[in-house]
Coordinates of C-alpha atoms in Angstrom, one line a residue:
M1170 CA -12.9 -4.2 27.7
K1171 CA -11.7 -6.2 24.7
D1172 CA -15.3 -6.8 23.7
T1173 CA -16.0 -3.1 23.9
V1174 CA -13.0 -2.3 21.7
F1175 CA -13.9 -5.0 19.2
F1176 CA -17.5 -3.7 18.7
K1177 CA -16.2 -0.1 18.4
N1178 CA -13.8 -1.3 15.7
I1179 CA -16.7 -3.0 13.9
Y1180 CA -18.9 0.1 14.3
F1181 CA -16.2 2.3 12.9
I1182 CA -15.6 0.1 9.9
I1183 CA -19.3 -0.1 9.1
L1184 CA -19.7 3.7 9.3
S1185 CA -16.7 4.2 7.2
S1186 CA -18.0 1.8 4.6
I1187 CA -20.9 4.1 4.0
G1188 CA -18.5 6.5 2.3
G1189 CA -17.3 3.6 0.1
L1190 CA -20.9 2.7 -0.9
I1191 CA -21.7 6.3 -1.8
L1192 CA -18.5 6.8 -3.9
S1193 CA -18.9 3.4 -5.6
L1194 CA -22.4 4.5 -6.9
T1195 CA -20.6 7.1 -9.0
G1196 CA -19.2 4.3 -11.1
L1197 CA -15.6 4.8 -9.9
S1198 CA -14.1 1.3 -9.8
I1199 CA -11.9 2.0 -6.8
G1200 CA -14.7 3.9 -5.1
W1201 CA -15.1 1.5 -2.2
M1202 CA -11.6 2.0 -0.9
L1203 CA -11.4 5.8 -1.6
G1204 CA -14.8 6.5 -0.1
T1205 CA -14.1 4.4 3.0
L1206 CA -10.7 6.0 3.4
L1207 CA -12.1 9.6 3.2
L1208 CA -15.0 8.9 5.7
A1209 CA -12.7 7.0 8.1
T1210 CA -10.4 10.0 8.1
L1211 CA -13.2 12.4 8.9
L1212 CA -14.5 10.1 11.7
S1213 CA -11.0 9.8 13.0
F1214 CA -10.6 13.6 13.1
Q1215 CA -13.9 13.9 15.1
R1216 CA -12.9 11.3 17.7
S1217 CA -16.4 11.1 19.1
T1218 CA -16.9 9.4 22.5
F1219 CA -18.6 6.3 21.1
L1220 CA -15.7 5.8 18.6
K1221 CA -12.9 6.6 21.1
L1222 CA -10.3 3.8 21.1
P1223 CA -7.8 3.1 23.8
E1224 CA -5.0 5.7 24.1
K1225 CA -2.3 3.2 23.2
Q1226 CA -4.2 2.0 20.1
Q1227 CA -3.6 4.1 17.0
G1228 CA -6.7 3.6 14.8
V1229 CA -8.6 0.4 14.6
S1230 CA -6.8 -2.8 15.4
K1231 CA -4.1 -3.8 13.0
H1232 CA -5.8 -7.2 12.6
W1233 CA -8.4 -5.6 10.3
L1234 CA -5.7 -4.4 7.9
Q1235 CA -4.1 -7.7 8.0
A1236 CA -7.4 -9.4 7.2
G1237 CA -7.8 -7.1 4.2
Q1238 CA -4.3 -7.9 3.0
C1239 CA -4.9 -11.7 3.4
I1240 CA -8.0 -11.5 1.3
L1241 CA -6.1 -9.6 -1.4
G1242 CA -3.3 -12.1 -1.2
I1243 CA -5.6 -15.0 -1.9
E1244 CA -7.2 -13.1 -4.8
L1245 CA -3.7 -12.5 -6.3
G1246 CA -2.5 -16.0 -5.7
Q1247 CA -5.4 -17.4 -7.7
K1248 CA -4.4 -15.2 -10.6
M1249 CA -0.7 -15.9 -10.5
N1250 CA 0.7 -17.1 -13.9
L1251 CA 4.0 -17.1 -15.8
S1252 CA 3.2 -14.0 -17.8
I1253 CA 4.8 -11.8 -15.2
F1254 CA 8.1 -13.7 -15.5
H1255 CA 7.9 -13.4 -19.3
I1256 CA 7.6 -9.6 -19.0
F1257 CA 10.6 -9.4 -16.6
K1258 CA 12.6 -11.6 -18.9
E1259 CA 11.9 -9.5 -22.0
D1260 CA 12.1 -6.0 -20.5
W1261 CA 14.1 -6.4 -17.2
M1262 CA 16.6 -3.7 -18.1
T1263 CA 14.0 -1.0 -18.7
I1264 CA 12.0 -2.0 -15.6
L1265 CA 15.1 -2.0 -13.4
I1266 CA 16.2 1.4 -14.7
M1267 CA 12.7 2.9 -14.1
L1268 CA 12.5 1.3 -10.7
L1269 CA 15.8 2.8 -9.7
L1270 CA 14.8 6.2 -11.1
S1271 CA 11.6 6.1 -9.0
I1272 CA 13.7 5.5 -5.9
V1273 CA 16.1 8.3 -6.8
F1274 CA 13.1 10.7 -7.2
S1275 CA 12.0 9.6 -3.7
I1276 CA 15.4 10.5 -2.3
L1277 CA 15.4 13.8 -4.0
S1278 CA 12.0 14.4 -2.5
G1279 CA 13.6 13.8 0.9
F1280 CA 16.3 16.3 0.2
I1281 CA 13.7 18.9 -0.7
L1282 CA 11.9 18.3 2.6
W1283 CA 15.2 18.6 4.5
K1284 CA 16.3 21.8 2.8
F1285 CA 13.0 23.6 3.1
S1286 CA 11.7 22.5 6.5
Q1287 CA 13.0 22.2 10.0
M1288 CA 13.5 18.4 9.9
D1289 CA 16.9 16.8 10.1
M1290 CA 18.2 15.0 7.0
L1291 CA 17.9 11.5 8.4
T1292 CA 14.2 12.0 9.3
S1293 CA 13.5 13.7 6.0
L1294 CA 14.9 10.8 4.0
F1295 CA 13.1 8.1 5.9
G1296 CA 9.9 10.1 5.8
T1297 CA 9.9 10.2 1.9
A1298 CA 11.4 6.7 1.3
P1299 CA 9.0 4.5 -0.6
G1300 CA 9.1 1.7 1.8
G1301 CA 5.5 1.8 3.2
L1302 CA 3.9 3.1 6.3
S1303 CA 4.4 -0.2 8.2
A1304 CA 8.1 -0.7 7.4
M1305 CA 9.9 2.7 7.4
P1306 CA 9.0 4.0 10.9
G1307 CA 10.3 0.9 12.5
I1308 CA 13.6 1.1 10.5
A1309 CA 13.8 4.8 11.2
E1310 CA 13.6 4.1 15.0
E1311 CA 16.5 1.7 14.8
V1312 CA 18.8 4.3 13.2
G1313 CA 17.8 7.2 15.5
A1314 CA 15.4 9.2 13.2
N1315 CA 12.3 11.0 14.6
T1316 CA 9.8 8.1 14.3
A1317 CA 6.8 10.3 15.0
I1318 CA 7.5 12.7 12.2
V1319 CA 8.5 9.8 9.8
S1320 CA 5.1 8.2 10.6
I1321 CA 3.2 11.5 9.9
V1322 CA 5.0 12.2 6.6
Q1323 CA 4.6 8.6 5.5
T1324 CA 1.0 8.6 6.4
M1325 CA 0.3 11.8 4.5
R1326 CA 2.2 10.6 1.5
V1327 CA 0.4 7.3 1.4
F1328 CA -2.9 9.1 1.8
L1329 CA -2.2 11.5 -1.1
I1330 CA -1.0 8.7 -3.4
V1331 CA -3.9 6.4 -2.5
L1332 CA -6.3 9.2 -3.0
M1333 CA -4.9 10.8 -6.2
I1334 CA -3.4 7.9 -8.3
P1335 CA -6.5 5.7 -8.4
V1336 CA -8.7 8.6 -9.4
I1337 CA -6.3 9.7 -12.2
V1338 CA -5.7 6.1 -13.4
S1339 CA -9.4 5.3 -13.2
S1340 CA -10.1 8.0 -15.8
W1341 CA -8.6 5.7 -18.4
T1342 CA -11.0 2.8 -17.5
L1343 CA -14.2 4.5 -16.4
D1344 CA -17.0 3.3 -18.7
P1345 CA -20.2 5.3 -19.3
V1346 CA -22.4 2.8 -17.6
N1347 CA -25.3 3.1 -15.1
P1348 CA -23.5 3.3 -11.7
T1349 CA -26.4 1.7 -9.8
A1350 CA -26.5 -1.2 -12.3
A1351 CA -22.7 -1.6 -12.1
Y1352 CA -22.9 -1.8 -8.3
L1353 CA -25.7 -4.3 -8.2
S1354 CA -23.8 -6.5 -10.7
S1355 CA -20.6 -6.3 -8.7
V1356 CA -22.2 -7.7 -5.5
Q1357 CA -24.0 -10.6 -7.1
I1358 CA -23.0 -13.8 -5.3
P1359 CA -22.1 -16.6 -7.8
A1360 CA -23.5 -20.0 -7.5
F1361 CA -21.2 -22.6 -6.0
H1362 CA -21.1 -26.3 -5.2
I1363 CA -19.5 -28.0 -2.2
G1364 CA -16.2 -28.7 -4.0
Q1365 CA -15.6 -25.0 -4.6
L1366 CA -16.4 -24.2 -1.0
L1367 CA -14.0 -26.8 0.2
W1368 CA -11.3 -25.4 -2.1
T1369 CA -11.9 -21.9 -0.7
I1370 CA -11.3 -23.2 2.8
I1371 CA -8.1 -24.9 1.7
L1372 CA -6.9 -21.7 0.2
I1373 CA -7.7 -19.7 3.3
V1374 CA -5.7 -22.2 5.5
T1375 CA -2.9 -22.1 3.0
A1376 CA -2.8 -18.3 3.1
C1377 CA -2.6 -18.3 6.9
G1378 CA 0.3 -20.8 6.7
G1379 CA 2.0 -18.6 4.1
Y1380 CA 1.8 -15.7 6.5
Y1381 CA 3.8 -17.6 9.2
I1382 CA 6.3 -18.7 6.6
G1383 CA 6.6 -15.2 5.3
K1384 CA 7.0 -13.8 8.8
T1385 CA 9.7 -16.3 9.6
L1386 CA 11.6 -15.4 6.4
R1387 CA 11.0 -11.7 7.1
F1388 CA 9.0 -11.1 3.9
P1389 CA 7.8 -7.5 3.4
A1390 CA 4.0 -7.3 4.2
P1391 CA 3.9 -11.1 5.1
W1392 CA 0.0 -11.2 5.3
L1393 CA 0.0 -10.1 1.6
V1394 CA 3.1 -11.5 0.1
G1395 CA 3.2 -14.7 2.1
S1396 CA -0.5 -15.6 1.5
M1397 CA -0.1 -14.7 -2.2
V1398 CA 2.9 -16.9 -2.8
S1399 CA 1.6 -19.9 -0.8
V1400 CA -1.8 -19.7 -2.6
A1401 CA -0.1 -19.4 -6.0
I1402 CA 2.0 -22.5 -5.4
I1403 CA -0.9 -24.6 -4.1
Q1404 CA -3.2 -23.4 -6.9
S1405 CA -0.6 -24.1 -9.6
L1406 CA 0.4 -27.5 -8.4
S1407 CA -3.2 -28.7 -7.8
S1408 CA -4.4 -27.4 -11.2
S1409 CA -1.5 -29.2 -12.9
Y1410 CA -2.2 -32.4 -11.0
V1411 CA -5.9 -32.6 -11.8
G1412 CA -5.5 -31.3 -15.4
H1413 CA -7.8 -28.3 -15.0
D1414 CA -8.0 -25.0 -13.1
M1415 CA -9.2 -25.4 -9.5
I1416 CA -12.1 -23.0 -8.9
A1417 CA -12.8 -21.5 -5.5
W1418 CA -16.0 -19.7 -4.4
W1419 CA -14.6 -16.2 -4.4
P1420 CA -17.3 -13.5 -5.2
H1421 CA -16.4 -9.9 -6.0
S1422 CA -18.0 -8.8 -2.8
V1423 CA -15.0 -10.3 -1.0
I1424 CA -12.7 -7.9 -2.8
I1425 CA -15.0 -5.1 -1.7
L1426 CA -14.6 -6.2 1.9
S1427 CA -10.9 -6.1 1.4
Q1428 CA -11.1 -2.5 0.2
I1429 CA -13.3 -1.5 3.2
L1430 CA -11.0 -3.1 5.7
M1431 CA -7.8 -1.5 4.3
G1432 CA -9.4 1.9 3.7
S1433 CA -10.9 2.2 7.2
S1434 CA -7.6 1.0 8.8
I1435 CA -5.6 3.7 7.0
G1436 CA -8.1 6.5 7.6
S1437 CA -8.4 5.6 11.3
R1438 CA -4.8 6.4 11.9
F1439 CA -5.2 10.1 11.3
E1440 CA -5.6 12.5 14.2
K1441 CA -5.7 16.3 14.3
N1442 CA -2.9 16.6 16.9
M1443 CA -0.6 14.8 14.5
F1444 CA -0.3 18.0 12.5
I1445 CA 0.1 20.5 15.3
G1446 CA 3.3 22.6 14.8
L1447 CA 4.1 21.0 11.5
K1448 CA 2.6 23.5 9.1
N1449 CA 5.7 24.3 7.2
T1450 CA 6.9 20.6 7.2
L1451 CA 3.5 19.4 5.9
F1452 CA 3.4 22.1 3.2
V1453 CA 6.9 21.2 1.9
S1454 CA 6.0 17.5 2.2
L1455 CA 2.8 18.1 0.2
V1456 CA 4.7 19.9 -2.6
S1457 CA 7.5 17.2 -2.7
T1458 CA 4.9 14.4 -2.8
I1459 CA 3.1 16.0 -5.8
I1460 CA 6.5 16.4 -7.6
L1461 CA 7.2 12.7 -6.8
I1462 CA 3.8 11.6 -8.2
L1463 CA 4.4 13.6 -11.4
A1464 CA 7.9 12.0 -11.7
M1465 CA 6.3 8.6 -11.2
F1466 CA 3.8 9.2 -14.0
L1467 CA 6.8 10.1 -16.3
C1468 CA 8.5 6.9 -15.4
A1469 CA 5.3 4.9 -16.0
Y1470 CA 4.8 6.6 -19.4
L1471 CA 8.4 5.7 -20.5
V1472 CA 8.0 2.1 -19.4
S1473 CA 4.6 1.8 -21.2
T1474 CA 6.1 3.3 -24.4
L1475 CA 9.3 1.2 -24.4
T1476 CA 7.8 -2.2 -23.3
G1477 CA 4.1 -2.2 -24.4
I1478 CA 2.9 -2.6 -20.8
T1479 CA -0.3 -0.7 -20.3
F1480 CA 0.1 2.7 -18.7
I1481 CA -2.3 1.8 -15.9
T1482 CA -0.3 -1.2 -14.9
A1483 CA 3.0 0.7 -15.1
A1484 CA 1.6 3.6 -13.1
L1485 CA 0.4 1.4 -10.3
A1486 CA 3.6 -0.7 -10.3
F1487 CA 5.9 2.4 -9.8
A1488 CA 3.6 4.4 -7.5
P1489 CA 5.2 4.7 -4.1
G1490 CA 1.9 4.1 -2.3
G1491 CA 2.4 0.8 -0.6
I1492 CA 2.0 -2.8 -1.7
A1493 CA -1.5 -3.5 -0.5
E1494 CA -3.0 -0.2 -1.7
M1495 CA -1.6 -0.4 -5.2
T1496 CA -2.3 -4.1 -5.8
T1497 CA -5.9 -3.5 -4.6
T1498 CA -6.3 -0.7 -7.1
A1499 CA -4.8 -3.0 -9.8
V1500 CA -7.3 -5.8 -9.0
V1501 CA -10.4 -3.5 -9.2
L1502 CA -9.1 -1.7 -12.3
H1503 CA -8.4 -5.1 -14.1
A1504 CA -4.7 -4.2 -14.5
D1505 CA -1.9 -6.8 -14.3
S1506 CA -2.1 -7.1 -10.5
T1507 CA 0.7 -9.8 -10.3
F1508 CA 3.1 -7.5 -12.2
V1509 CA 2.2 -4.6 -9.9
L1510 CA 2.8 -6.8 -6.8
A1511 CA 6.1 -8.0 -8.2
V1512 CA 7.5 -4.6 -8.9
Q1513 CA 6.2 -3.2 -5.5
V1514 CA 7.8 -6.0 -3.6
L1515 CA 11.0 -5.7 -5.5
R1516 CA 11.2 -2.0 -4.7
L1517 CA 10.3 -2.5 -1.0
V1518 CA 13.0 -5.2 -0.6
F1519 CA 15.5 -2.8 -2.2
V1520 CA 14.4 0.1 -0.1
C1521 CA 14.5 -1.9 3.2
V1522 CA 17.9 -3.5 2.5
I1523 CA 19.9 -0.8 0.6
L1524 CA 18.5 2.6 1.7
P1525 CA 18.9 2.5 5.5
P1526 CA 22.7 1.9 5.3
F1527 CA 22.9 4.6 2.6
F1528 CA 20.9 7.1 4.8
R1529 CA 23.1 6.3 7.8
F1530 CA 26.2 7.0 5.6
L1531 CA 24.8 10.4 4.5
H1532 CA 23.9 11.2 8.1
H1533 CA 27.4 10.4 9.5
W1534 CA 29.0 12.3 6.6
K1535 CA 26.9 15.3 7.4
L1536 CA 27.8 15.1 11.1
R1537 CA 31.5 14.9 10.3
K1538 CA 31.2 17.8 7.9
N1539 CA 29.6 19.9 10.6
I1540 CA 32.3 18.9 13.2
R1541 CA 35.0 19.9 10.8
S1542 CA 33.3 23.2 10.1
H1543 CA 32.9 23.9 13.8
V1544 CA 36.6 23.0 14.5
S1545 CA 37.8 25.3 11.6
A1546 CA 35.7 28.1 13.0

């Protein structure tokens, strides 16, 4: 049975990657992830017999998403440098203010969803909180919110952001080149010698160890953050010791694989029955998400103007679309991926630590207010 599920997962991912291949031939730099995401969503909606997964399994196995995150973590760890700390040191006040504003806009989006839909306030706030699809439903369950609706709203929000923001941001970097030639050049495998291959193996082992450390320390997205931090430390110490940069065999096709794994994993979690009876809720959520994206672009523009950070980097850093999705986009668009990762992690930590108690306070305050109104009546 496990073998059958494994091969169905493989088959689903391969079929989904066809969408990524087609969209990448248009010259869109994030085409592999977007195309895979779209086709995976369509396949998930169809739920054909040969693609049917076990009832208890939502989408393809989570291990594929974790593998994609680990690949991305190794890529980011190799690029880690001190420039990100210099940027924070010089412009920390502006970045902190804009980061808090983006969280405030997310909370306002939750209030809009609460006021104009049939959802309760606690579920609405957790559904729009920019904490990621993997983190917020679990926290919402602990405090008594409707986990199913939180998952649906979070999934739709992530889908819209992952779909819209890379397309908009890519318009600033799309070059008038031959799409086929660009694709062929992107999948060329660089030459390597045995030392580079051995160093690649060391980085992979280091990334796996970083995951277990990150899980123990309760890092957000441990496969991404833990692997990135551990690889960055090993890469920096080793390069300093030998006196030159340690080079791993890491072709661009590996990043394409990461996009395919994450795009197919996200898309496979969509089902038609998720949206039954939620027409009004989904419409209000769609409108509030679009308003949130526009507000995010405004924050990114202000940061770019005040600090000199490129608009693309600022937009991806403040986008409430999840750590893995936005850092992947930053890598393929050649933005400052380490800065994007740092801001995304900082916001996720803030959201997971500060917002749940705040939401509980608002929920209890609302309950007490209703009780007083009922007693007075």
